[in-house]
XYZ file of C-alpha atoms in Angstrom:
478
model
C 111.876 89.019 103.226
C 114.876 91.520 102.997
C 116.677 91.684 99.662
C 120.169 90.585 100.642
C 118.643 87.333 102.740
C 117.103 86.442 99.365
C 119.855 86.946 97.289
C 121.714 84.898 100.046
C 119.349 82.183 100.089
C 119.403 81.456 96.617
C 123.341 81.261 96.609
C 122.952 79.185 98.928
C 120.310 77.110 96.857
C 122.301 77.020 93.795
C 125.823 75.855 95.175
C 123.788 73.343 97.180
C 122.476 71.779 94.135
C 125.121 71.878 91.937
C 127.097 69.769 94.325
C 124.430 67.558 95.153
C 123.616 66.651 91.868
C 127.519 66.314 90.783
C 128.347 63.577 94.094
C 124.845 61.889 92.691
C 126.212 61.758 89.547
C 129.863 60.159 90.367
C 128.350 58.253 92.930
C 125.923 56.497 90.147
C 129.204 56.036 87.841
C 131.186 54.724 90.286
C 134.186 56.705 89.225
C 136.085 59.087 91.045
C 136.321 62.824 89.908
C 139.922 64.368 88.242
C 141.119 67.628 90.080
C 139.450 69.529 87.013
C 135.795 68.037 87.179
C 135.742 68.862 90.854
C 136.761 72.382 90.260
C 134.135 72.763 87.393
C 131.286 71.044 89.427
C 131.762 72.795 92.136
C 132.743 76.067 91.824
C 132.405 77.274 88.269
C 128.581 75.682 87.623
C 126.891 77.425 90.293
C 128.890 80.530 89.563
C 127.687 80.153 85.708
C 124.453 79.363 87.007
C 124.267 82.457 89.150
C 125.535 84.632 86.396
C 122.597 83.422 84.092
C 119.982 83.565 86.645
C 121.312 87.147 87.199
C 121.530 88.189 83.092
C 118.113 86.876 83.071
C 116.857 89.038 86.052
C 118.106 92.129 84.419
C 117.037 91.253 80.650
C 113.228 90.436 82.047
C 113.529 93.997 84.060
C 114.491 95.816 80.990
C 111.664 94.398 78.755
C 109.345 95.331 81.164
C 110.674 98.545 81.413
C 110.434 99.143 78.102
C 108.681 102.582 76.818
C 105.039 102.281 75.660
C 103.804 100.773 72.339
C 104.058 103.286 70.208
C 100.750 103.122 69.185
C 98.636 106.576 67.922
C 96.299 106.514 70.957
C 98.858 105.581 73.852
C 101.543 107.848 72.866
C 99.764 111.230 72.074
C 98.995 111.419 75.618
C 102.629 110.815 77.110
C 103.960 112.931 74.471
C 101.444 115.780 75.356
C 102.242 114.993 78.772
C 106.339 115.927 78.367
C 105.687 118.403 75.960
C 104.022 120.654 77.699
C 105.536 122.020 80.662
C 103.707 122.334 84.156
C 102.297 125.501 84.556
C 102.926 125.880 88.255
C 106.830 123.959 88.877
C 106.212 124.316 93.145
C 104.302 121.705 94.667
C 101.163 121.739 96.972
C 101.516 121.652 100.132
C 99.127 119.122 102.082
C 97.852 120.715 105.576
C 95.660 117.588 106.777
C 94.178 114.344 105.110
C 91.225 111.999 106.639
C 90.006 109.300 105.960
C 87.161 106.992 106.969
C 87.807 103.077 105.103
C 87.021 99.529 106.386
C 90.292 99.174 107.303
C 90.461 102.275 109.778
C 89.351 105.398 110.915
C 92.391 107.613 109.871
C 95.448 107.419 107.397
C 97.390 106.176 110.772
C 95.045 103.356 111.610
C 94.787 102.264 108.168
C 98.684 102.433 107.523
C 99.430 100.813 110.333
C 96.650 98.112 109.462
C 97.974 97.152 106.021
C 101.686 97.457 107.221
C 100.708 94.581 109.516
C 98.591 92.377 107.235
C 95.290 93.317 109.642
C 93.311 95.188 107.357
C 91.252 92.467 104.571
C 88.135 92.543 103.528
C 85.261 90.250 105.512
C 82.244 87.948 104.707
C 79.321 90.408 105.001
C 76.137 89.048 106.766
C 73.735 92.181 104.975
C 74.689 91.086 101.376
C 73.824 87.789 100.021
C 74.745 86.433 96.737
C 71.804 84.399 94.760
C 72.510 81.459 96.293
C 71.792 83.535 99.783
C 75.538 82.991 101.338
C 77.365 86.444 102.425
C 79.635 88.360 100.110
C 83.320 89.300 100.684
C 83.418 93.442 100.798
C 84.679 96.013 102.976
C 81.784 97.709 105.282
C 82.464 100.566 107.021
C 81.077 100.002 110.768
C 79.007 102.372 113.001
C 76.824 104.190 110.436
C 73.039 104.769 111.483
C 71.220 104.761 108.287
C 67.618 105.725 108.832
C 69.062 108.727 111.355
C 71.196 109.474 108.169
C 68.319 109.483 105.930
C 65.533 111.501 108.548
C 68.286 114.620 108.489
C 68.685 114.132 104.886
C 64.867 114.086 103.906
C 63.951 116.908 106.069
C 66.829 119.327 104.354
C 65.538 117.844 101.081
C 62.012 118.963 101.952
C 63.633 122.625 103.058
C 66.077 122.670 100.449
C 64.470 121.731 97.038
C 66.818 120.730 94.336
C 66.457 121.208 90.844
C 65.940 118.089 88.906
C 65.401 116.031 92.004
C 62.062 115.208 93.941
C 62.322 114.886 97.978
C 59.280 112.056 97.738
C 60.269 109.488 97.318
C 62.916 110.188 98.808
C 65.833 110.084 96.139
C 68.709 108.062 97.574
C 69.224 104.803 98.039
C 70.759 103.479 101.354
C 74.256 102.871 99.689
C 74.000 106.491 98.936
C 72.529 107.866 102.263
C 75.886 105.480 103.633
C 78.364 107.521 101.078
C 77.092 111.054 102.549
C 77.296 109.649 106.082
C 81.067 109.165 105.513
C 81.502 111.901 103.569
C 80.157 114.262 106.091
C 82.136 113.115 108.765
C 85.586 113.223 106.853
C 84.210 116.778 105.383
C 83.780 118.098 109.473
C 87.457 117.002 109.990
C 88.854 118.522 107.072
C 86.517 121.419 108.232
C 88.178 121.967 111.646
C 91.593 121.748 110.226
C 90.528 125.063 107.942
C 89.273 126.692 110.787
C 92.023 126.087 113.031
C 94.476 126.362 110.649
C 93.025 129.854 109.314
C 92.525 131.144 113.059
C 96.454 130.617 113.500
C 96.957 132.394 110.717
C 94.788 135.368 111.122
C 96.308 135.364 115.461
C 99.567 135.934 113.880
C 98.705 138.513 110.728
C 95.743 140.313 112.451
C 93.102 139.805 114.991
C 90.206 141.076 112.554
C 92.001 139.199 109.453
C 89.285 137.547 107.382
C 89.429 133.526 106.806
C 90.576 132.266 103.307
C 88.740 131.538 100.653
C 88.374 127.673 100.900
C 87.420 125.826 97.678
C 85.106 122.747 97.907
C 85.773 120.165 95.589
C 83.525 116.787 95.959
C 83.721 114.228 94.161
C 80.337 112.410 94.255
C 79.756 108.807 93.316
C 80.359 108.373 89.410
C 76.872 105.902 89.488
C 74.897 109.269 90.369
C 72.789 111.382 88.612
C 73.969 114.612 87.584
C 70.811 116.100 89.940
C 72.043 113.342 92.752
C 75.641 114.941 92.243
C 74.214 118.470 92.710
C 72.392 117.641 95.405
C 74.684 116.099 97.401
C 77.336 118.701 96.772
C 74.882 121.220 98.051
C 74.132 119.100 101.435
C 77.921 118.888 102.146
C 78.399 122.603 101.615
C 75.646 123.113 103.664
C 77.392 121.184 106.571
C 80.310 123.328 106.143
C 78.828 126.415 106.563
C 77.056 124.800 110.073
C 80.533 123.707 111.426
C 81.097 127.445 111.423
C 83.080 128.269 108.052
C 82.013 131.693 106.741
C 79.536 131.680 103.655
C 81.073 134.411 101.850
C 84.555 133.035 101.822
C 83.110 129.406 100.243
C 82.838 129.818 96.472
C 79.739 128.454 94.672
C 80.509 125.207 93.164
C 81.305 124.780 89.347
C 79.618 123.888 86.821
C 78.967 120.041 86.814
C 80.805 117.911 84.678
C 78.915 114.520 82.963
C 81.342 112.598 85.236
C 83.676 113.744 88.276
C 86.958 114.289 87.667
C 89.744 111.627 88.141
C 91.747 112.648 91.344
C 95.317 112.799 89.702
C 93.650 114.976 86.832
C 92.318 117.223 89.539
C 95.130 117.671 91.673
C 97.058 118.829 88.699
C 94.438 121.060 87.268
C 94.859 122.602 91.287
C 98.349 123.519 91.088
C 97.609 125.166 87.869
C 95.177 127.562 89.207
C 97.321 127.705 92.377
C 100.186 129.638 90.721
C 100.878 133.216 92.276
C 99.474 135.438 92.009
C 96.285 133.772 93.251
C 94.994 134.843 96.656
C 95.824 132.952 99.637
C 93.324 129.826 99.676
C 92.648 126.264 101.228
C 91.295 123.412 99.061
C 89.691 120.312 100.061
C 89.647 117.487 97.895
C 87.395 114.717 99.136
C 85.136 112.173 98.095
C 82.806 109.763 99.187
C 80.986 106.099 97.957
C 79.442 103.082 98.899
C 79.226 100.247 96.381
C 77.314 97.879 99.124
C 74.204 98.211 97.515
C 72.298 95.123 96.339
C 71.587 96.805 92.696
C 75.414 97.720 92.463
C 75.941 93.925 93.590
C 73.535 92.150 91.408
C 74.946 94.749 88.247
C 78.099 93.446 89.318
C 77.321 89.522 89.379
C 75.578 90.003 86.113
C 78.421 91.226 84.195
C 80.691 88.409 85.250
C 82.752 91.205 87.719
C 81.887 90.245 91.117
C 84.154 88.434 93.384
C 83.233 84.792 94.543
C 84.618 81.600 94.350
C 84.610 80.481 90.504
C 85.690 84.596 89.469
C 88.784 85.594 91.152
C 89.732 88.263 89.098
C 86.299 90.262 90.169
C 85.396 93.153 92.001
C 85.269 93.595 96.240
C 82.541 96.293 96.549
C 83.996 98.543 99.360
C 82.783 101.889 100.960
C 84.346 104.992 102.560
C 84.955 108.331 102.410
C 88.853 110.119 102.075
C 89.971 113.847 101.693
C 92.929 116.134 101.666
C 93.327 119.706 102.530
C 95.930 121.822 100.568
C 96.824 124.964 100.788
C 98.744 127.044 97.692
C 102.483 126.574 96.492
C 104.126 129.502 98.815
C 101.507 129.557 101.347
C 103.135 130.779 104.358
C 101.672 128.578 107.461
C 101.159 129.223 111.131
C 104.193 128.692 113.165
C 102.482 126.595 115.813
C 102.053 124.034 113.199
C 103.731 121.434 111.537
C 105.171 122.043 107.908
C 102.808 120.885 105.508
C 103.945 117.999 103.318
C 104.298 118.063 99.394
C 102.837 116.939 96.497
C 104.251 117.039 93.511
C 102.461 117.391 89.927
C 101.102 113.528 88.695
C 101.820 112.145 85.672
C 98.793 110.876 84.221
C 98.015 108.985 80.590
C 94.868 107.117 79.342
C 94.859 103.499 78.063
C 93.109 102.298 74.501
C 91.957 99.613 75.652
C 90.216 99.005 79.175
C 92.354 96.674 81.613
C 89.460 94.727 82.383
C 89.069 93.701 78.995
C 90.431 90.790 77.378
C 93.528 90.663 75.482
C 96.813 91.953 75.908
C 97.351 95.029 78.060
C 99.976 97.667 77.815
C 101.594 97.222 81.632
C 104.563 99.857 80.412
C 102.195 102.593 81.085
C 102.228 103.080 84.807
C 106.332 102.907 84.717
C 106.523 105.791 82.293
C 104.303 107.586 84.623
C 106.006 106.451 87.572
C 109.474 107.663 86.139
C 107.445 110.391 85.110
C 106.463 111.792 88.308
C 110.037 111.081 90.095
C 111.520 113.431 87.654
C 108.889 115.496 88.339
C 110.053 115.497 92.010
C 113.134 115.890 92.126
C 116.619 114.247 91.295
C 116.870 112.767 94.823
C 113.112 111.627 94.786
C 113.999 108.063 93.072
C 116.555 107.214 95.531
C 114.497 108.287 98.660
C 111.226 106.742 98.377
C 110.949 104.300 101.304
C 106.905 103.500 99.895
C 104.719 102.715 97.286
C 101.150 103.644 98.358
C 98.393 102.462 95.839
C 94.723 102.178 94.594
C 95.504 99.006 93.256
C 92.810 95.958 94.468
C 93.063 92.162 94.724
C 92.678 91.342 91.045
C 95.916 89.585 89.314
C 96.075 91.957 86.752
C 96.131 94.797 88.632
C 98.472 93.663 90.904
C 100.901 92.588 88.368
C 100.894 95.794 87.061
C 101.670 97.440 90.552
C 104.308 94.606 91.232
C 105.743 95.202 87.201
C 106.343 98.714 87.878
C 107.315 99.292 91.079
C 109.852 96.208 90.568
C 110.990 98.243 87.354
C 111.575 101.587 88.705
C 112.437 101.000 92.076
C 114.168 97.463 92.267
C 115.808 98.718 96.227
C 112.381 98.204 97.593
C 111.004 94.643 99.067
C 107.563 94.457 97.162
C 106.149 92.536 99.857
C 107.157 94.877 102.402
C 106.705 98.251 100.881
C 104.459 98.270 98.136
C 100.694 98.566 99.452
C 97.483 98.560 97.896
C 94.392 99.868 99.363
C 92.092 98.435 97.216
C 93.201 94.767 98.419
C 92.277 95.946 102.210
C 89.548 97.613 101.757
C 87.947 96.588 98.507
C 86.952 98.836 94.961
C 85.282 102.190 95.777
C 86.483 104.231 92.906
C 88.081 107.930 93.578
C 87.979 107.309 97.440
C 90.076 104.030 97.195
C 92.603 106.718 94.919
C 92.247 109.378 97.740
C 92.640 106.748 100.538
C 95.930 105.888 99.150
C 96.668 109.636 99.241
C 96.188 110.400 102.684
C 97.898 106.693 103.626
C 100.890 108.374 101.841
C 100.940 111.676 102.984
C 100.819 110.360 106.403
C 103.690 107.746 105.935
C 105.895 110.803 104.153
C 104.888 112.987 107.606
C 106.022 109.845 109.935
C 108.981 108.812 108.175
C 110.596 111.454 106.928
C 110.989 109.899 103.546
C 109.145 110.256 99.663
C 106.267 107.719 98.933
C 105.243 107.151 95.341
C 101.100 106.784 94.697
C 100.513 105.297 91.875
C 96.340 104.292 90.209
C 95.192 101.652 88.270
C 92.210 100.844 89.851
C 90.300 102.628 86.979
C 90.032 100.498 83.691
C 91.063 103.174 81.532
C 93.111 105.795 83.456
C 96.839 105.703 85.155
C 98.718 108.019 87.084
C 101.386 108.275 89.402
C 102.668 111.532 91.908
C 104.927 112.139 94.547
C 104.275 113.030 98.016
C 106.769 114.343 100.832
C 108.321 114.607 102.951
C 107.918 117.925 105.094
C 108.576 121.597 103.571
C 111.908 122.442 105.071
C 110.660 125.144 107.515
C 107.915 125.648 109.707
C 106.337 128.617 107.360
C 105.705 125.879 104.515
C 108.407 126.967 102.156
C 110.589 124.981 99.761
């Protein structure tokens, strides 16, 4: 509903009971009304009303805008945040995103899908609680899962890995599922290099030599470290099929104990993007499944699985979702559109897990949010037309999203333009947080406009960036 009908309606609303409850009131005492009590009944309570209702509103809006409790270990990473300035002040500039989510095949479909209520998660006739009725998640469909796993065993066999056997084969189906997806969005993101590079090198020189393009996959945080590796290696090895040249794909790095959180990464990009670094595409992209009947029955053990009697659980989900970005600066080929921007995140780590019990700082994500506007701009604030999110169906999740966008952005209709991709397509970790990247990025190339992406999906960590819209020429220049 738009703002001003609200506001309208509950003019409306108050007048209408003031004056109905005044007449009641005479009519009971069987008196009639001096020239004064009419005047106060009916014009100066509802306007008295309306004023408190209207105090009220922006009292309740300023305590929940409120900074963060200043608490040792919630401030010292906001602090460290705005003390230290960003190393690289241009933004990156996204060239393609892709996507591959329950609720559609590419940023447009799924946009489209959750701007029109279609996209929800489904009863699932493959997973079965214990009492052997389906489970609400989000399946992607299509996926052949023992062709999947033949191609997968057979590199395994050619390819060994170190740390991992190929018999028995070392994957289970929810993970053969994650590659599937992740392969395919890899392949687009793939073909947008190559094309985009092959402009490039038309224009500069015929016998120009392709970019160095930087892999960065983020495998499922449930994986081994030698399941990580391995996987990495397959999807680099897919990449080099499609056609992209060995010797311009760096070696991955080192492997962390967990994969990076997708804000975190972003920003640790545009660091190492800063001139003068050679010209250079990235692809960010990563890829789960959490329909697994382990991951389920892990789930329903711990009290965090959706169903009837917990409402506040989980909705295991599965995809796969990517972005390709290309340096601050980067000048790109004029038969293409301008790339869109993305500004440096704010990001900040909570003490104490969201999922847990007790009170939970919600002030968080609007310090970040206000964060990352000034971090885009003076204009940014006033020109977002979105709120693109990881944010699932859980209530306190959703308040959070609902507290914050309310707070720092009061001109948008929260039912209207806030959107959450975890309530569409259910929890899949860094892909539900890249999903609502490329939903945003293409919403900022449709529209024109700046969407804000905010992430609370994670228990512990919170972030919010800004993306869009276009660079202001064709060459991809600010």
């Amino acid at each position: 509903m738009r703002p001003w009908l609200r506001r309208a309606l509950l003019t409306v609303s108050v007048f209408a009971l003031s004056w109905t409850g005044a007449i009641a009131y005479w009519h009971d005492s069987t008196r009639m009304p001096t020239p004064g009590e009419l005047a106060g009944a009916m014009l100066a309570l509802p306007l008295a009303l309306l004023l408190m209702l209207w105090l009220g509103k922006k009292l309740l809006a300023r305590l929940l805008a409120g900074p963060a409790l200043a608490a040792p270990g919630l401030a010292a990473p906001l602090e460290a945040e705005a003390a230290t300035p960003p190393a690289a002040p241009l933004p990156l500039h996204i060239v393609a995103a892709t996507l591959r989510m329950p609720g559609g095949a590419t940023p447009s479909e799924l946009l489209a899908a959750m701007r029109s209520r279609q996209a929800r998660p489904a009863l699932d006739s493959q997973l079965l609680d214990e009492d052997g009725y389906p489970l609400l998640c989000g399946r992607v469909d299509g996926i052949d899962e023992e062709e999947q796993q033949q191609v997968l065993a057979a590199w395994l066999r050619e390819h060994p890995q170190a740390g991992l056997a190929s018999e028995p084969f070392p994957f289970n189906p929810e993970d053969v599922r994650a590659l599937a997806l992740g392969a395919e969005v890899l392949a687009e993101l793939v073909d947008e290099a190559l094309q985009h590079a092959l402009s490039a090198g038309a224009r500069a020189s015929p016998a120009s030599a392709p970019p160095m393009l930087r892999l960065h996959l983020l495998m499922p945080a449930s994986w081994s470290a030698a399941q990580r590796q391995a996987g990495d290696a397959w999807l680099r090895h897919l990449a080099r099929e499609q056609g992209w040249p060995a010797q311009t794909l760096p070696p991955p790095a080192e492997a962390a104990n967990r994969p990076p959180a997708p804000f975190a990464l972003l920003n640790q990009l545009a660091g190492h993007a800063a001139p003068p670094q050679p010209p250079g595409l990235s692809i960010v992209l990563a890829c789960d499944s959490h329909l697994g009947e382990l991951r389920v029955h892990v789930l329903a053990s711990q009290g965090q699985l959706f169903s009837a009697s917990q409402a506040n659980g989980q909705i295991p989900g599965e995809g796969a979702a990517g972005l390709l970005l290309a340096i601050p600066g980067a000048t790109a080929p004029p038969d293409e559109p301008a790339p869109v921007l993305l500004h440096r995140a704010a990001t900040g780590e909570l003490p104490q897990g969201a999922s847990q019990r007790g009170p939970a700082d919600k002030s968080m994500l609007a310090d970040l949010g206000r964060q990352a506007l000034a971090a885009a701009g003076e204009d940014a604030a006033a020109g977002i037309a979105l709120v693109s999110a990881d944010t699932d169906q859980r209530a306190n999740r959703m308040l959070e999203l609902m507290q914050c966008a309310g707070a720092i952005l009061p001109q948008l209709d929260l039912g209207e333009q806030v959107l959450g991709v975890g309530t569409a397509c259910g929890q899949c970790g860094a892909v539900t947080t890249l999903a609502a990247l490329a939903m945003a990025r293409q919403a900022a190339a449709d529209d024109g406009a700046h969407v804000l992406c905010l992430s609370n999906l994670d228990p512990l960590q919170r972030g919010a960036l800004v993306i869009g819209p276009r660079a202001k020429n064709s060459h991809g220049t600010t």
